[in-house]
Short mmCIF file of C-alpha atoms in Angstrom, two decimals:
data_model
loop_
_atom_site.label_atom_id
_atom_site.label_comp_id
_atom_site.label_asym_id
_atom_site.label_seq_id
_atom_site.Cartn_x
_atom_site.Cartn_y
_atom_site.Cartn_z
CA MET A 1 79.99 106.29 80.09
CA ASN A 2 80.64 103.43 82.59
CA TYR A 3 83.78 101.52 82.92
CA GLN A 4 82.59 98.63 80.82
CA SER A 5 81.97 100.74 77.68
CA THR A 6 83.61 99.27 74.63
CA ILE A 7 83.71 102.41 72.53
CA PHE A 8 85.41 104.44 75.12
CA SER A 9 87.60 101.56 76.56
CA LYS A 10 90.71 103.19 75.50
CA TYR A 11 89.99 106.83 75.53
CA LEU A 12 88.01 106.86 78.87
CA GLY A 13 89.03 103.52 80.06
CA ASP A 14 91.89 101.20 80.90
CA GLU A 15 91.38 97.47 80.08
CA GLN A 16 94.33 96.44 82.20
CA MET A 17 92.99 98.31 85.22
CA LEU A 18 89.48 97.02 84.47
CA GLN A 19 90.88 93.43 84.84
CA LEU A 20 92.10 94.11 88.26
CA VAL A 21 88.85 95.49 89.53
CA SER A 22 86.42 93.13 87.33
CA ASP A 23 83.78 90.75 88.61
CA GLU A 24 86.26 87.90 87.87
CA ALA A 25 88.91 89.72 90.18
CA LEU A 26 86.28 90.06 92.92
CA ILE A 27 85.46 86.22 92.57
CA ASN A 28 89.09 85.30 92.79
CA GLY A 29 89.55 87.54 95.83
CA MET A 30 86.64 86.08 97.54
CA LEU A 31 87.91 82.47 96.97
CA MET A 32 91.44 83.57 98.13
CA PHE A 33 89.91 84.85 101.33
CA GLU A 34 88.02 81.62 102.03
CA MET A 35 90.88 79.40 101.32
CA ALA A 36 93.29 81.52 103.47
CA LEU A 37 90.69 81.73 106.28
CA ALA A 38 90.42 77.89 106.34
CA ARG A 39 94.33 77.72 106.38
CA ALA A 40 94.57 80.29 109.24
CA GLN A 41 91.92 78.58 111.40
CA ALA A 42 93.60 75.19 110.94
CA SER A 43 96.95 76.64 111.83
CA VAL A 44 95.58 77.73 115.28
CA GLY A 45 93.43 74.75 115.93
CA ILE A 46 90.02 76.07 115.18
CA ILE A 47 89.07 73.70 112.23
CA PRO A 48 90.80 70.30 111.29
CA ARG A 49 93.94 70.58 108.98
CA GLU A 50 92.17 67.93 106.81
CA ALA A 51 89.25 70.11 106.39
CA ALA A 52 91.26 73.20 105.44
CA ASN A 53 93.12 70.97 102.82
CA GLU A 54 89.95 69.95 101.40
CA ILE A 55 88.52 73.40 101.17
CA ASN A 56 91.63 74.55 99.43
CA ASP A 57 91.72 71.69 96.92
CA VAL A 58 88.08 72.39 95.95
CA LEU A 59 88.08 76.14 96.02
CA TYR A 60 91.33 76.33 94.06
CA LYS A 61 89.73 74.47 91.10
CA LEU A 62 86.45 76.19 91.22
CA ASN A 63 85.47 78.08 88.14
CA ILE A 64 82.69 80.49 89.08
CA ASN A 65 81.22 82.94 86.41
CA PRO A 66 79.70 86.17 87.52
CA GLU A 67 76.46 85.09 85.90
CA ASP A 68 76.48 82.42 88.39
CA LEU A 69 76.19 84.86 91.19
CA ALA A 70 73.85 87.51 89.81
CA ALA A 71 70.51 86.02 90.86
CA GLY A 72 71.68 85.51 94.34
CA THR A 73 73.07 88.82 94.55
CA LEU A 74 69.86 90.30 93.73
CA GLN A 75 68.08 88.07 96.27
CA ASN A 76 70.58 88.52 99.10
CA GLY A 77 72.44 92.04 98.30
CA VAL A 78 75.81 90.26 98.33
CA PRO A 79 77.37 87.64 96.08
CA VAL A 80 79.04 85.63 98.92
CA ILE A 81 76.05 83.57 99.81
CA SER A 82 75.82 82.37 96.30
CA LEU A 83 79.51 81.79 95.99
CA LEU A 84 79.40 79.63 99.29
CA SER A 85 76.47 77.63 98.12
CA ILE A 86 78.50 76.77 94.96
CA ALA A 87 81.55 75.93 96.77
CA THR A 88 79.89 73.85 99.48
CA SER A 89 78.17 71.64 96.81
CA TYR A 90 81.62 70.29 96.00
CA LEU A 91 82.66 69.61 99.55
CA SER A 92 82.17 66.54 101.65
CA ASP A 93 79.17 66.68 104.39
CA GLU A 94 81.88 66.75 107.16
CA VAL A 95 83.73 69.76 105.74
CA LYS A 96 80.97 71.80 104.56
CA LYS A 97 80.50 73.21 108.16
CA HIS A 98 83.93 74.29 108.37
CA LEU A 99 83.94 76.64 105.25
CA HIS A 100 83.57 80.29 106.16
CA TYR A 101 83.38 79.36 109.72
CA GLY A 102 83.00 82.44 111.94
CA GLY A 103 83.09 84.90 109.16
CA THR A 104 80.40 86.94 107.58
CA SER A 105 79.90 88.22 104.13
CA GLN A 106 81.39 91.50 104.66
CA ASP A 107 84.68 89.89 105.72
CA THR A 108 84.85 88.10 102.35
CA MET A 109 84.02 91.00 100.20
CA ASP A 110 86.00 93.77 101.98
CA THR A 111 89.23 91.51 102.03
CA ALA A 112 88.62 90.60 98.41
CA GLN A 113 88.36 94.29 97.64
CA VAL A 114 91.62 95.15 99.41
CA LEU A 115 93.32 92.26 97.44
CA MET A 116 92.03 93.95 94.19
CA ILE A 117 93.08 97.54 95.56
CA ARG A 118 96.69 96.01 96.18
CA ASP A 119 97.10 94.84 92.63
CA ALA A 120 95.73 98.24 91.41
CA VAL A 121 97.95 100.35 93.68
CA ASN A 122 101.12 98.32 92.48
CA LEU A 123 100.30 99.19 88.92
CA ILE A 124 99.38 102.84 89.57
CA GLU A 125 102.58 103.40 91.31
CA GLU A 126 104.52 101.92 88.60
CA ARG A 127 102.97 104.12 86.10
CA THR A 128 103.32 107.22 88.33
CA ASN A 129 106.90 106.45 88.66
CA THR A 130 107.20 106.13 84.69
CA PHE A 131 105.40 109.47 84.29
CA ILE A 132 107.72 111.16 86.84
CA LYS A 133 110.70 109.89 84.98
CA ASN A 134 109.36 111.31 81.75
CA LEU A 135 108.73 114.71 83.43
CA ALA A 136 112.28 114.65 84.70
CA GLN A 137 113.67 114.02 81.08
CA LEU A 138 111.30 116.91 79.89
CA LEU A 139 112.60 119.03 82.55
CA ASN A 140 116.17 118.28 81.58
CA GLN A 141 115.62 119.00 77.79
CA HIS A 142 113.43 121.98 77.98
CA GLY A 143 113.36 123.28 81.62
CA ASN A 144 115.66 126.25 80.83
CA ASN A 145 113.53 127.50 77.88
CA PRO A 146 112.26 131.09 78.60
CA CYS A 147 108.41 131.41 78.49
CA MET A 148 105.70 133.54 79.75
CA ALA A 149 104.03 132.97 83.16
CA ARG A 150 100.38 133.36 83.16
CA THR A 151 98.49 134.44 86.20
CA ARG A 152 94.67 134.57 86.39
CA GLY A 153 94.52 133.98 82.49
CA GLN A 154 96.95 137.00 81.77
CA GLN A 155 100.50 137.41 80.96
CA ALA A 156 102.52 137.86 84.05
CA ILE A 157 106.26 137.79 83.81
CA PRO A 158 108.95 135.57 81.75
CA VAL A 159 109.82 132.45 83.54
CA THR A 160 111.36 129.21 82.34
CA PHE A 161 109.30 126.11 80.94
CA GLY A 162 110.86 124.42 84.09
CA VAL A 163 108.50 126.34 86.36
CA LYS A 164 105.67 124.87 84.46
CA ILE A 165 107.04 121.34 84.51
CA ASN A 166 107.83 121.39 88.38
CA ALA A 167 104.29 122.48 88.93
CA TRP A 168 103.26 119.04 87.38
CA LEU A 169 106.29 116.93 88.82
CA GLN A 170 106.67 117.98 92.29
CA PRO A 171 103.07 117.02 93.50
CA LEU A 172 103.51 113.54 91.93
CA GLN A 173 106.49 113.18 93.93
CA ARG A 174 104.67 113.96 97.20
CA GLN A 175 101.93 111.61 96.12
CA ILE A 176 104.20 108.76 96.04
CA GLU A 177 105.32 109.69 99.48
CA ARG A 178 101.82 109.81 100.59
CA LEU A 179 101.20 106.35 99.09
CA THR A 180 103.90 104.88 101.27
CA GLU A 181 102.15 106.23 104.46
CA ILE A 182 98.58 105.10 103.21
CA ARG A 183 99.69 101.66 102.35
CA LYS A 184 100.02 100.39 105.93
CA ARG A 185 96.33 101.45 106.68
CA LEU A 186 94.90 100.50 103.60
CA LEU A 187 96.13 96.97 102.99
CA VAL A 188 94.86 95.18 105.79
CA VAL A 189 92.67 92.02 106.16
CA GLN A 190 89.00 92.24 107.41
CA LEU A 191 87.68 89.59 109.80
CA GLY A 192 84.97 90.44 112.30
CA GLY A 193 82.16 87.92 112.01
CA ALA A 194 78.56 88.70 112.50
CA ALA A 195 78.94 91.99 114.41
CA GLY A 196 82.66 92.62 114.33
CA THR A 197 83.52 90.81 117.63
CA LEU A 198 84.64 87.47 116.30
CA SER A 199 82.16 85.93 118.78
CA SER A 200 82.81 82.40 117.27
CA TYR A 201 86.39 81.97 118.64
CA PRO A 202 86.85 84.78 121.16
CA ASP A 203 90.00 82.99 122.74
CA LYS A 204 91.64 82.75 119.50
CA ALA A 205 90.46 85.94 117.63
CA THR A 206 93.74 87.50 117.64
CA ALA A 207 95.77 84.56 116.63
CA VAL A 208 93.34 83.86 113.66
CA VAL A 209 93.51 87.53 112.38
CA ALA A 210 97.28 87.35 112.57
CA ALA A 211 97.24 84.07 110.58
CA LEU A 212 94.83 85.21 108.13
CA ALA A 213 96.89 88.28 107.50
CA ASN A 214 100.01 86.33 107.00
CA GLU A 215 98.37 84.04 104.67
CA LEU A 216 97.18 87.02 102.44
CA LYS A 217 100.44 89.07 102.77
CA LEU A 218 98.22 91.87 104.32
CA GLN A 219 98.49 93.73 107.64
CA ALA A 220 96.46 92.37 110.61
CA ALA A 221 93.67 94.83 111.81
CA SER A 222 90.64 94.72 114.22
CA SER A 223 87.28 94.69 112.46
CA TRP A 224 86.65 97.76 110.36
CA HIS A 225 83.13 96.79 109.17
CA THR A 226 81.69 100.32 109.76
CA GLN A 227 85.08 102.27 109.77
CA ARG A 228 85.65 103.36 106.12
CA ASP A 229 88.07 106.06 106.72
CA ASN A 230 91.06 104.22 105.29
CA LEU A 231 89.34 103.46 102.06
CA CYS A 232 88.21 107.19 101.72
CA GLU A 233 91.69 108.21 102.59
CA PHE A 234 92.77 105.95 99.48
CA THR A 235 90.25 107.36 97.25
CA ASN A 236 91.10 110.87 98.19
CA TRP A 237 94.68 110.02 97.13
CA LEU A 238 93.22 108.83 93.59
CA ALA A 239 91.11 111.97 93.28
CA MET A 240 94.46 114.01 94.30
CA LEU A 241 96.31 112.20 91.69
CA THR A 242 93.98 112.70 88.84
CA GLY A 243 93.67 116.26 89.90
CA ILE A 244 97.54 116.69 89.58
CA LEU A 245 97.20 115.29 86.16
CA GLY A 246 94.11 117.18 85.26
CA LYS A 247 96.27 120.39 86.11
CA MET A 248 98.95 119.42 83.63
CA GLY A 249 96.21 118.91 81.00
CA ALA A 250 94.45 122.14 81.78
CA ASP A 251 97.85 124.05 81.39
CA ILE A 252 98.64 122.48 78.16
CA LEU A 253 95.02 123.27 76.79
CA VAL A 254 95.82 126.90 77.19
CA ILE A 255 99.33 127.01 75.90
CA SER A 256 98.74 124.73 72.93
CA GLN A 257 95.90 127.14 71.83
CA THR A 258 96.39 128.45 68.28
CA GLU A 259 97.01 131.99 69.35
CA ILE A 260 99.81 130.93 71.90
CA ASN A 261 101.15 127.74 70.26
CA GLU A 262 103.81 127.04 72.78
CA VAL A 263 103.32 123.26 72.76
CA GLN A 264 101.60 120.76 70.80
CA GLU A 265 100.04 117.69 72.78
CA SER A 266 101.20 115.56 69.86
CA VAL A 267 102.30 116.29 66.28
CA GLU A 268 99.45 113.84 65.21
CA GLY A 269 96.91 115.19 67.45
CA GLY A 270 92.97 114.75 67.42
CA LYS A 271 91.33 115.26 64.13
CA SER A 272 88.02 117.28 63.44
CA SER A 273 85.36 116.13 61.08
CA ALA A 274 84.54 119.52 60.02
CA MET A 275 87.93 121.39 60.31
CA PRO A 276 90.97 119.26 59.04
CA HIS A 277 93.48 121.92 59.85
CA LYS A 278 93.00 121.38 63.54
CA ASN A 279 95.21 119.55 65.94
CA ASN A 280 92.95 118.90 68.97
CA PRO A 281 94.67 118.10 72.32
CA VAL A 282 92.19 115.29 73.10
CA LEU A 283 94.37 113.36 75.74
CA CYS A 284 94.72 116.65 77.67
CA GLU A 285 91.00 117.12 77.59
CA ALA A 286 90.44 113.65 78.90
CA LEU A 287 92.92 114.39 81.86
CA VAL A 288 90.65 117.37 82.84
CA ALA A 289 87.50 115.46 82.60
CA LEU A 290 88.92 112.43 84.35
CA ALA A 291 90.02 114.58 87.28
CA ARG A 292 86.60 115.96 87.66
CA LEU A 293 85.06 112.73 87.47
CA ASN A 294 87.15 111.22 90.24
CA ALA A 295 86.41 114.44 92.22
CA THR A 296 82.71 113.79 92.00
CA LEU A 297 83.11 110.02 92.73
CA GLN A 298 85.22 111.12 95.81
CA SER A 299 82.21 112.96 97.17
CA GLN A 300 80.19 109.72 96.68
CA GLN A 301 82.82 107.72 98.63
CA LEU A 302 82.95 110.07 101.53
CA GLN A 303 79.16 109.32 102.16
CA SER A 304 80.19 105.69 103.05
CA LEU A 305 81.75 107.19 106.29
CA VAL A 306 78.06 107.62 107.35
CA HIS A 307 78.04 103.78 108.15
CA VAL A 308 75.11 103.25 110.68
CA ASN A 309 75.53 100.86 113.64
CA GLU A 310 77.47 97.46 112.98
CA ARG A 311 76.71 97.21 109.33
CA ASP A 312 74.89 99.48 106.71
CA ALA A 313 74.52 98.31 103.09
CA THR A 314 73.30 101.74 102.02
CA ALA A 315 76.78 103.07 102.76
CA TRP A 316 78.63 99.88 101.67
CA ILE A 317 77.10 99.86 98.10
CA LEU A 318 78.28 103.26 97.34
CA GLU A 319 81.79 101.90 97.33
CA TRP A 320 81.07 99.12 94.92
CA ASN A 321 80.49 101.77 92.31
CA ALA A 322 83.01 104.45 93.37
CA ILE A 323 86.22 102.51 94.01
CA PRO A 324 86.51 100.49 90.87
CA GLN A 325 85.54 103.48 88.74
CA MET A 326 87.90 105.66 90.33
CA ILE A 327 90.74 103.20 90.01
CA ILE A 328 90.01 102.99 86.37
CA ASN A 329 89.89 106.69 85.87
CA THR A 330 93.22 107.00 87.47
CA GLY A 331 94.84 104.20 85.32
CA THR A 332 93.21 105.91 82.30
CA ALA A 333 94.67 109.33 83.14
CA LEU A 334 98.03 107.90 83.76
CA ASN A 335 98.15 106.23 80.48
CA HIS A 336 97.36 109.50 78.72
CA ALA A 337 99.72 111.55 80.78
CA ILE A 338 102.67 109.02 79.94
CA SER A 339 101.62 109.24 76.25
CA ILE A 340 101.70 113.24 76.43
CA SER A 341 105.07 113.34 78.16
CA THR A 342 106.55 111.20 75.38
CA THR A 343 104.84 112.84 72.24
CA ILE A 344 104.71 116.55 73.35
CA LYS A 345 106.37 119.07 71.07
CA VAL A 346 107.90 122.20 72.86
CA ASN A 347 107.82 125.16 70.52
CA ALA A 348 110.95 127.11 72.00
CA ASP A 349 110.99 129.69 69.23
CA VAL A 350 107.52 130.57 69.72
CA MET A 351 107.91 130.85 73.58
CA GLN A 352 110.57 133.50 73.02
CA GLN A 353 108.35 135.32 70.44
CA ASN A 354 105.65 135.42 72.81
CA ILE A 355 108.15 137.10 75.61
CA GLU A 356 109.36 139.64 72.88
CA HIS A 357 105.73 140.35 72.10
CA PHE A 358 104.94 141.08 75.64
CA TYR A 359 107.76 143.48 75.94
CA LYS A 360 106.51 145.34 72.75
CA LYS A 361 103.24 146.12 74.11
#
């Protein structure tokens, strides 16, 4: 299943998150970069202000479809060249030379990706906080319910259901803290030029990077063309988050089994085509699967760290697959976790019965 599947778009996909990392979002991010670069360069005297104005007027009105860039991406390995070719066809002869001046395709694509990530991170954080609030309510309502702890698949000792809920809740709270720390390294502009040295404007390199960052509301940074550690830190955060959600899913899969029956994922539950009596915890199953998918994709993303010399498309391409899919997997998992936290049925009487049965053995 890829993230564009229609059949699985709700169960293993997230339409809202897909829009944030779609081809259309990438195109918009690339255009935003080129417009902001022109404004930044004009502000420090690299290109005329009139040229920046024309570039912004033209690019703001451009309507580029993903299909317009497909053939050029096949030929050149990146969509930027085709995008610039379309844009320059609408610019005056005098202004064409100022578009993308001193930049390189990786500057455009990397910064566009960061802009997409910023939008996705904001939504992920919002959903995570919603889920945290739901778990806090569940803790308040059912945290004191006695239930059996289970270690290594066996009954251990009586505890409270709050012990289980806190094992889901507290790691999420730490994830929010981690995100605050990661943001300052992740949401940075990329501008390095041909080989990361900004050789086209050496005396104004620092000024134009700062101006570009200000235009895009990102942090300024030196060129990171081959330094992919910040992106790997982010995708590791995504894999950790879905892993935390997967732990909750795995717990519920066990304690909702017919023989234990301490909770139900939902009163409605998932149906079986052959066994109408069943109430399958299908969202919990998805949480576990999505955690494993993101863990696998993170191992792919880590290979982008082996980024040879000053640019290496064999490493760079890995990100184009891993990062959007990991973002969508995370959004999907959060949607399911929020749903579970609002529909879960806690069978307190059964929890007590299981404790009593334990002491009778």
